[in-house]
Short mmCIF file of C-alpha atoms in Angstrom, two decimals:
data_model
loop_
_atom_site.label_atom_id
_atom_site.label_comp_id
_atom_site.label_asym_id
_atom_site.label_seq_id
_atom_site.Cartn_x
_atom_site.Cartn_y
_atom_site.Cartn_z
CA MET A 1 51.62 36.86 -0.50
CA THR A 2 48.38 38.70 -0.07
CA THR A 3 47.80 41.11 2.75
CA THR A 4 44.54 41.89 4.46
CA SER A 5 43.16 45.24 5.36
CA VAL A 6 39.99 46.74 6.76
CA LYS A 7 39.65 50.50 6.72
CA LYS A 8 37.23 51.86 9.31
CA ASN A 9 34.57 54.26 8.26
CA ASN A 10 32.34 55.98 10.79
CA MET A 11 29.44 55.97 8.30
CA LEU A 12 29.31 52.14 8.33
CA PRO A 13 27.73 49.83 10.96
CA PRO A 14 30.24 49.06 13.77
CA GLY A 15 29.08 45.45 13.83
CA LEU A 16 30.04 45.09 10.17
CA VAL A 17 33.53 46.45 10.82
CA ASN A 18 34.06 44.01 13.70
CA ASN A 19 32.70 41.20 11.58
CA LEU A 20 35.18 41.82 8.78
CA GLN A 21 38.05 42.12 11.23
CA GLU A 22 37.17 38.68 12.62
CA VAL A 23 37.18 37.24 9.12
CA LEU A 24 40.60 38.67 8.36
CA LEU A 25 42.10 37.45 11.63
CA SER A 26 40.72 33.97 11.03
CA ARG A 27 42.22 33.96 7.53
CA LYS A 28 45.62 34.89 8.92
CA GLY A 29 45.42 32.21 11.60
CA GLY A 30 44.06 29.52 9.31
CA ASN A 31 47.49 27.86 8.89
CA ASN A 32 48.14 27.39 12.64
CA ASN A 33 48.10 23.78 13.83
CA ASN A 34 45.25 23.15 16.24
CA ASN A 35 42.96 20.23 16.92
CA ASN A 36 39.78 22.16 17.60
CA GLY A 37 36.88 20.90 15.51
CA ASP A 38 34.94 24.15 15.44
CA GLU A 39 33.08 25.52 12.44
CA GLN A 40 35.67 28.15 11.62
CA GLN A 41 38.30 25.50 10.96
CA LYS A 42 35.85 23.87 8.56
CA ASP A 43 35.31 27.23 6.89
CA ASP A 44 39.02 27.77 6.31
CA SER A 45 39.54 24.25 4.99
CA GLY A 46 36.58 24.58 2.66
CA GLY A 47 37.48 27.95 1.19
CA GLY A 48 40.56 26.89 -0.72
CA GLY A 49 38.64 25.22 -3.53
CA GLY A 50 41.58 22.92 -4.28
CA ASP A 51 40.24 19.63 -2.89
CA SER A 52 37.17 19.38 -5.05
CA THR A 53 37.09 15.56 -4.96
CA GLU A 54 35.36 15.29 -1.56
CA PRO A 55 31.65 15.92 -2.13
CA SER A 56 30.35 13.12 0.09
CA SER A 57 27.16 11.34 -0.78
CA ALA A 58 25.69 12.42 2.55
CA SER A 59 26.08 16.11 1.75
CA SER A 60 24.82 15.64 -1.79
CA THR A 61 21.72 13.58 -1.08
CA GLY A 62 20.88 14.33 2.55
CA ASN A 63 21.42 18.07 2.41
CA GLU A 64 17.82 18.89 1.61
CA ASN A 65 16.35 16.78 4.46
CA ASP A 66 18.64 17.92 7.28
CA SER A 67 16.55 20.55 9.04
CA SER A 68 19.36 21.33 11.45
CA LYS A 69 21.36 23.04 8.73
CA PRO A 70 20.78 26.69 7.78
CA VAL A 71 18.98 27.22 4.46
CA VAL A 72 20.82 29.33 1.88
CA LEU A 73 19.20 30.54 -1.35
CA VAL A 74 21.44 31.28 -4.33
CA THR A 75 20.44 33.28 -7.41
CA ASN A 76 22.24 35.40 -9.98
CA GLY A 77 21.75 37.63 -13.01
CA GLU A 78 23.52 35.73 -15.78
CA GLY A 79 21.56 32.52 -15.72
CA ILE A 80 21.62 29.21 -13.92
CA ASP A 81 24.40 27.78 -16.13
CA SER A 82 26.87 30.61 -15.48
CA LEU A 83 30.23 29.60 -14.02
CA GLY A 84 30.03 32.05 -11.15
CA LEU A 85 26.87 30.45 -9.79
CA VAL A 86 27.96 26.88 -10.52
CA TYR A 87 31.34 27.20 -8.76
CA LEU A 88 29.79 29.02 -5.80
CA VAL A 89 27.12 26.37 -5.25
CA GLN A 90 29.66 23.56 -5.63
CA ALA A 91 31.89 25.12 -2.97
CA LEU A 92 29.00 25.60 -0.55
CA VAL A 93 27.87 22.01 -1.09
CA ARG A 94 31.40 20.74 -0.35
CA LEU A 95 31.34 22.48 3.02
CA GLY A 96 28.38 20.32 4.01
CA LEU A 97 27.14 23.01 6.41
CA TYR A 98 24.05 24.34 4.61
CA ASN A 99 20.88 23.30 2.81
CA LEU A 100 21.37 24.77 -0.65
CA HIS A 101 18.47 26.00 -2.77
CA VAL A 102 18.92 27.65 -6.15
CA CYS A 103 16.40 29.74 -8.05
CA ALA A 104 17.96 31.55 -11.01
CA PRO A 105 17.03 32.86 -14.47
CA GLN A 106 17.21 30.36 -17.30
CA SER A 107 18.94 32.98 -19.51
CA ASP A 108 21.12 36.05 -19.10
CA LYS A 109 19.32 38.84 -17.22
CA SER A 110 22.44 40.57 -15.92
CA VAL A 111 21.30 44.10 -16.87
CA SER A 112 17.61 43.70 -16.06
CA GLY A 113 17.80 45.97 -13.02
CA HIS A 114 14.98 45.64 -10.49
CA SER A 115 12.41 44.66 -13.11
CA VAL A 116 9.62 42.14 -12.55
CA THR A 117 7.46 40.17 -14.97
CA VAL A 118 3.82 41.24 -15.03
CA ARG A 119 0.91 40.38 -17.34
CA GLU A 120 2.84 37.29 -18.43
CA THR A 121 3.15 33.77 -17.05
CA ILE A 122 6.65 32.64 -16.19
CA THR A 123 7.74 29.03 -16.43
CA VAL A 124 9.73 27.16 -13.80
CA SER A 125 11.68 23.96 -14.50
CA PRO A 126 13.82 21.76 -12.23
CA ALA A 127 17.57 22.06 -12.78
CA GLU A 128 20.23 19.50 -11.97
CA ILE A 129 22.84 20.80 -9.52
CA ASP A 130 24.44 18.17 -7.29
CA GLY A 131 23.72 18.69 -3.61
CA ALA A 132 21.13 21.44 -4.14
CA THR A 133 17.44 21.81 -4.89
CA ALA A 134 17.45 23.98 -8.01
CA TYR A 135 14.98 25.61 -10.41
CA GLU A 136 15.42 27.75 -13.50
CA VAL A 137 12.90 30.52 -14.11
CA SER A 138 11.94 32.33 -17.31
CA GLY A 139 12.02 35.66 -15.49
CA THR A 140 14.33 38.21 -13.93
CA PRO A 141 16.51 37.83 -10.81
CA VAL A 142 13.87 39.76 -8.85
CA ASP A 143 11.22 37.31 -10.09
CA CYS A 144 13.41 34.42 -8.91
CA VAL A 145 13.95 35.80 -5.41
CA SER A 146 10.36 36.95 -5.00
CA LEU A 147 8.99 33.59 -6.14
CA ALA A 148 11.42 31.63 -3.96
CA LEU A 149 10.60 33.65 -0.84
CA SER A 150 6.84 33.50 -1.46
CA GLY A 151 6.59 29.88 -0.32
CA ALA A 152 4.87 28.88 -3.57
CA LEU A 153 7.95 27.10 -4.94
CA PHE A 154 9.93 25.84 -1.93
CA SER A 155 8.44 24.26 1.17
CA TRP A 156 10.40 26.42 3.62
CA SER A 157 9.20 29.86 4.64
CA LYS A 158 12.40 31.86 4.38
CA PRO A 159 16.12 31.09 4.05
CA LEU A 160 18.72 32.37 6.48
CA LEU A 161 20.69 34.12 3.73
CA VAL A 162 20.28 34.96 0.03
CA ILE A 163 23.43 35.10 -2.10
CA SER A 164 23.19 36.69 -5.55
CA GLY A 165 26.16 35.95 -7.80
CA ILE A 166 28.86 35.54 -8.77
CA ASN A 167 28.36 38.04 -11.61
CA ARG A 168 30.72 38.45 -14.56
CA GLY A 169 31.59 42.16 -14.45
CA SER A 170 31.67 44.92 -11.88
CA SER A 171 28.49 46.37 -10.37
CA CYS A 172 30.13 49.44 -8.85
CA GLY A 173 28.63 52.92 -8.79
CA HIS A 174 25.61 53.57 -10.98
CA HIS A 175 25.95 50.10 -12.50
CA MET A 176 24.07 48.94 -9.41
CA LEU A 177 20.96 50.50 -10.96
CA HIS A 178 21.26 48.31 -14.07
CA SER A 179 22.57 45.23 -12.30
CA GLY A 180 20.36 42.17 -12.04
CA VAL A 181 22.67 40.53 -9.51
CA VAL A 182 22.41 43.52 -7.16
CA ALA A 183 18.63 43.63 -7.67
CA GLY A 184 18.35 40.01 -6.54
CA ALA A 185 20.04 40.84 -3.24
CA ARG A 186 18.00 44.03 -2.86
CA GLU A 187 14.73 42.13 -3.33
CA ALA A 188 15.75 39.72 -0.56
CA LEU A 189 16.34 42.60 1.85
CA ILE A 190 12.97 44.13 0.90
CA SER A 191 11.45 40.80 1.96
CA GLY A 192 13.34 40.91 5.24
CA VAL A 193 16.05 38.35 4.43
CA PRO A 194 19.79 39.23 4.80
CA SER A 195 21.61 39.12 1.50
CA LEU A 196 24.92 39.43 -0.32
CA SER A 197 25.60 40.47 -3.90
CA ILE A 198 28.89 39.24 -5.38
CA SER A 199 30.54 40.39 -8.63
CA LEU A 200 33.90 39.70 -10.25
CA ASN A 201 35.60 42.57 -12.06
CA TRP A 202 35.89 40.58 -15.29
CA LYS A 203 38.08 42.02 -18.03
CA ARG A 204 37.89 40.53 -21.49
CA GLU A 205 41.61 40.69 -22.23
CA GLU A 206 42.82 39.50 -18.81
CA SER A 207 40.26 37.27 -17.11
CA GLN A 208 39.85 33.52 -17.46
CA GLU A 209 37.32 30.99 -16.25
CA SER A 210 39.49 29.78 -13.35
CA ASP A 211 39.18 33.28 -11.83
CA PHE A 212 35.65 32.35 -10.76
CA LYS A 213 37.02 29.53 -8.60
CA ASP A 214 39.48 31.95 -7.01
CA ALA A 215 36.65 34.45 -6.49
CA VAL A 216 34.65 31.78 -4.64
CA ALA A 217 37.63 30.94 -2.44
CA VAL A 218 38.24 34.53 -1.31
CA CYS A 219 34.58 35.30 -0.52
CA LEU A 220 33.74 32.03 1.29
CA PRO A 221 35.11 33.25 4.66
CA LEU A 222 32.86 36.30 4.51
CA ILE A 223 29.83 34.16 3.58
CA ASN A 224 30.50 31.82 6.50
CA ALA A 225 30.96 34.75 8.89
CA ALA A 226 27.72 36.34 7.67
CA ILE A 227 25.73 33.13 8.29
CA ARG A 228 27.31 32.71 11.72
CA ASP A 229 26.44 36.28 12.75
CA ILE A 230 22.92 36.09 11.32
CA GLU A 231 22.31 33.10 13.58
CA LYS A 232 23.67 35.12 16.51
CA GLY A 233 21.47 38.08 15.60
CA VAL A 234 24.36 40.52 15.17
CA PHE A 235 24.46 40.87 11.39
CA PRO A 236 23.39 44.34 10.12
CA LYS A 237 19.66 44.32 9.34
CA SER A 238 19.29 47.69 7.60
CA CYS A 239 21.46 46.96 4.58
CA PHE A 240 22.73 44.29 2.23
CA LEU A 241 26.36 43.94 1.18
CA SER A 242 27.71 44.37 -2.34
CA ILE A 243 30.99 42.47 -2.65
CA GLU A 244 33.22 43.43 -5.58
CA ILE A 245 36.15 41.09 -6.28
CA PRO A 246 39.18 42.40 -8.23
CA THR A 247 40.22 41.08 -11.63
CA SER A 248 42.92 38.85 -10.10
CA PRO A 249 41.12 37.39 -7.08
CA SER A 250 44.06 35.33 -5.80
CA ALA A 251 46.27 38.46 -5.72
CA ASN A 252 43.80 40.60 -3.77
CA LYS A 253 45.01 42.97 -1.05
CA GLY A 254 42.24 42.08 1.37
CA PHE A 255 38.77 43.34 2.22
CA LYS A 256 38.04 47.04 2.31
CA LEU A 257 34.86 48.78 3.46
CA THR A 258 33.80 51.20 0.75
CA LYS A 259 31.10 53.68 -0.22
CA GLN A 260 28.97 53.61 -3.36
CA SER A 261 30.47 55.87 -6.00
CA MET A 262 28.94 57.81 -8.86
CA TRP A 263 30.99 55.81 -11.35
CA ARG A 264 29.33 54.60 -14.51
CA SER A 265 30.20 53.64 -18.06
CA ALA A 266 29.09 55.84 -20.92
CA LEU A 267 26.09 54.50 -22.83
CA SER A 268 26.93 54.40 -26.53
CA TRP A 269 24.19 53.68 -29.08
CA LEU A 270 25.47 52.40 -32.42
CA ALA A 271 23.39 52.35 -35.58
CA VAL A 272 23.40 48.90 -37.22
CA SER A 273 22.27 48.32 -40.81
CA ALA A 274 20.12 45.30 -41.64
CA ASN A 275 22.71 43.83 -44.02
CA ARG A 276 25.40 44.12 -41.33
CA ASN A 277 23.22 42.63 -38.64
CA PRO A 278 22.44 38.97 -39.42
CA SER A 279 19.89 38.78 -36.63
CA ALA A 280 18.04 41.80 -38.02
CA ALA A 281 18.05 40.38 -41.53
CA HIS A 282 16.92 37.01 -40.18
CA PHE A 283 14.12 38.72 -38.29
CA MET A 284 13.02 40.59 -41.42
CA SER A 285 13.05 37.46 -43.55
CA ASN A 286 11.00 35.63 -40.93
CA GLN A 287 8.51 38.49 -40.86
CA GLN A 288 8.22 38.45 -44.66
CA SER A 289 7.77 34.68 -44.67
CA LEU A 290 5.12 34.95 -41.99
CA GLY A 291 3.36 37.63 -44.04
CA LEU A 292 3.24 35.35 -47.08
CA GLN A 293 1.87 32.50 -45.01
CA LEU A 294 -0.84 34.71 -43.51
CA ALA A 295 -1.76 36.00 -46.96
CA GLN A 296 -2.14 32.45 -48.26
CA LEU A 297 -4.26 31.50 -45.25
CA SER A 298 -6.50 34.53 -45.82
CA ARG A 299 -7.01 33.62 -49.47
CA ASP A 300 -7.93 30.07 -48.46
CA ALA A 301 -10.33 31.40 -45.85
CA SER A 302 -11.95 33.69 -48.41
CA ALA A 303 -12.47 30.82 -50.84
CA ALA A 304 -13.88 28.59 -48.11
CA GLY A 305 -16.21 31.37 -46.99
CA ALA A 306 -17.53 31.90 -50.50
CA ALA A 307 -18.17 28.17 -50.90
CA ARG A 308 -20.06 28.04 -47.61
CA ARG A 309 -22.26 30.97 -48.62
CA LEU A 310 -23.17 29.19 -51.91
CA THR A 311 -24.09 25.88 -50.33
CA THR A 312 -25.79 26.93 -47.12
CA GLN A 313 -29.59 26.79 -47.08
CA ARG A 314 -30.05 28.69 -43.82
CA LYS A 315 -31.23 32.26 -44.16
CA ASN A 316 -29.86 35.31 -42.38
CA GLU A 317 -26.53 33.61 -41.78
CA GLU A 318 -23.40 35.39 -42.92
CA VAL A 319 -19.85 34.18 -42.98
CA GLU A 320 -17.27 36.93 -43.29
CA SER A 321 -14.25 36.33 -45.45
CA VAL A 322 -10.84 37.43 -44.23
CA GLY A 323 -9.14 40.03 -46.35
CA ALA A 324 -5.59 39.57 -47.56
CA VAL A 325 -2.87 40.82 -45.24
CA LYS A 326 -1.12 43.84 -46.62
CA SER A 327 2.50 44.47 -45.76
CA ASP A 328 4.01 47.92 -45.88
CA THR A 329 7.25 47.21 -47.68
CA ASN A 330 8.13 50.90 -47.79
CA LYS A 331 8.32 51.23 -44.01
CA ILE A 332 11.91 51.84 -42.94
CA LYS A 333 13.15 50.17 -39.79
CA LYS A 334 16.25 51.30 -37.96
CA TYR A 335 18.42 49.10 -35.76
CA PHE A 336 20.56 50.16 -32.84
CA ARG A 337 22.86 48.35 -30.44
CA LEU A 338 23.82 49.56 -26.96
CA GLU A 339 27.40 49.32 -25.73
CA PHE A 340 28.93 50.30 -22.40
CA VAL A 341 32.13 52.32 -22.85
CA ASN A 342 34.43 52.75 -19.86
CA LYS A 343 35.60 56.27 -19.11
CA GLU A 344 38.20 57.69 -16.78
CA GLN A 345 36.99 58.81 -13.36
CA GLU A 346 38.44 61.92 -11.73
CA ASP A 347 37.31 61.09 -8.18
CA THR A 348 40.36 60.06 -6.15
CA ASP A 349 38.58 59.11 -2.90
CA GLU A 350 40.21 55.83 -1.89
CA ASP A 351 37.09 54.74 0.01
CA LEU A 352 34.91 54.57 -3.12
CA ASP A 353 33.98 51.13 -4.43
CA PHE A 354 35.49 51.37 -7.92
CA ARG A 355 38.72 52.95 -6.66
CA ALA A 356 39.29 50.21 -4.08
CA LEU A 357 38.54 47.60 -6.75
CA GLU A 358 41.06 49.16 -9.13
CA ASN A 359 43.66 49.12 -6.36
CA GLY A 360 43.26 45.37 -5.89
CA TYR A 361 40.99 45.26 -2.83
CA ILE A 362 37.81 43.29 -2.32
CA ALA A 363 35.35 46.17 -2.01
CA VAL A 364 32.53 45.58 0.50
CA THR A 365 29.81 48.24 0.18
CA PRO A 366 26.73 48.36 2.45
CA LEU A 367 23.66 49.34 0.41
CA PHE A 368 20.52 50.68 2.02
CA LEU A 369 16.88 50.66 0.99
CA SER A 370 16.13 54.09 2.41
CA PRO A 371 17.69 56.98 0.45
CA GLN A 372 20.59 58.74 2.14
CA ILE A 373 19.69 62.36 1.40
CA GLU A 374 22.06 65.08 2.56
CA SER A 375 20.49 67.78 4.71
CA ASP A 376 21.51 70.59 2.37
CA VAL A 377 19.96 68.78 -0.60
CA GLN A 378 16.78 68.21 1.39
CA MET A 379 16.63 71.90 2.33
CA ALA A 380 17.27 73.08 -1.24
CA ALA A 381 14.52 70.83 -2.60
CA SER A 382 12.14 72.00 0.12
CA ASP A 383 12.81 75.65 -0.65
CA TRP A 384 12.28 75.15 -4.36
CA ILE A 385 8.99 73.27 -3.90
CA SER A 386 7.69 75.97 -1.56
CA CYS A 387 8.58 78.73 -4.02
CA ALA A 388 7.15 76.83 -6.99
CA LEU A 389 3.82 76.16 -5.27
CA HIS A 390 3.61 79.73 -4.01
CA GLY A 391 4.24 81.03 -7.53
CA GLU A 392 1.47 78.83 -8.97
CA GLN A 393 -1.02 80.25 -6.47
#
């Protein structure tokens, strides 16, 4: 039997603490028999994920045209076909409470950070997801959110909530800087739309695909509470929430408010030889083949140019021949592959995101756009700048 817990932290918005407490109380009282037909009862019945055979035709086909329902935009970092996104959208469609729109990368962009695509044209294609209006984009998660909120793709102006996830792997600590799923939520907040980022602490030796369904079930109450409070105008507006779900979602110990840690994996670069890396060898063979084709084309062009110069009767007209392409076969290329290597963390603060996650809690971390700079750090930097500028003069 799972227990629920919310640990108060004076550094976090009071409204967020009260919001989470309401969610936990509603989860505990979800099994009581009552005949009230309010939305919370629908939330609790929809979060289990067990009765997946009830997607009514009305919610699947009429969802887009019902303007009375809140609009929710879903994106992620791993691509539109990832299980985390698919199971999340399916669960939200089954609730029948929201208009679902999806705009997600067409391929894995999970470590793209807050990057955008410039000087290139991205492509957008419709995607088939029952009950939702969906598009796949040849860009990053930030591209997807920015494009969706621009009004150029969807007819609505802005959704009520943006959900980015569910990602395969933790985004705790400094991983938030690399994370595409966190960047999607951050971009929504930059555009003035409340957002959630959701990640599952996937472990290769322990996790299985059904864990994504359990992850959806445990975070649905919080999603429903967030939408309810956004409509009431009491949801925190200065931050977005990063939700980290433990490796065994169904055995979680409850929600816990946490702080962003300094945790990160070590970046390990491994040298890879061409004969050990099939993709590298394939790339080299393709390049060599392309070089031969270009050389043949250049020889043909030279012959054609010479023929034209012999037969033309017009004066002062020159046709340049194309020289043969030379390839530098002596140039040595090196190949490297990046791997993330987990390392032990010495910080024992139980309120940090990664520590709560390791202890089996669902870590909920408010993330801000404005930097939280300590006063002593600000003063030290100010003193140094003053001294440095004075010394230069």
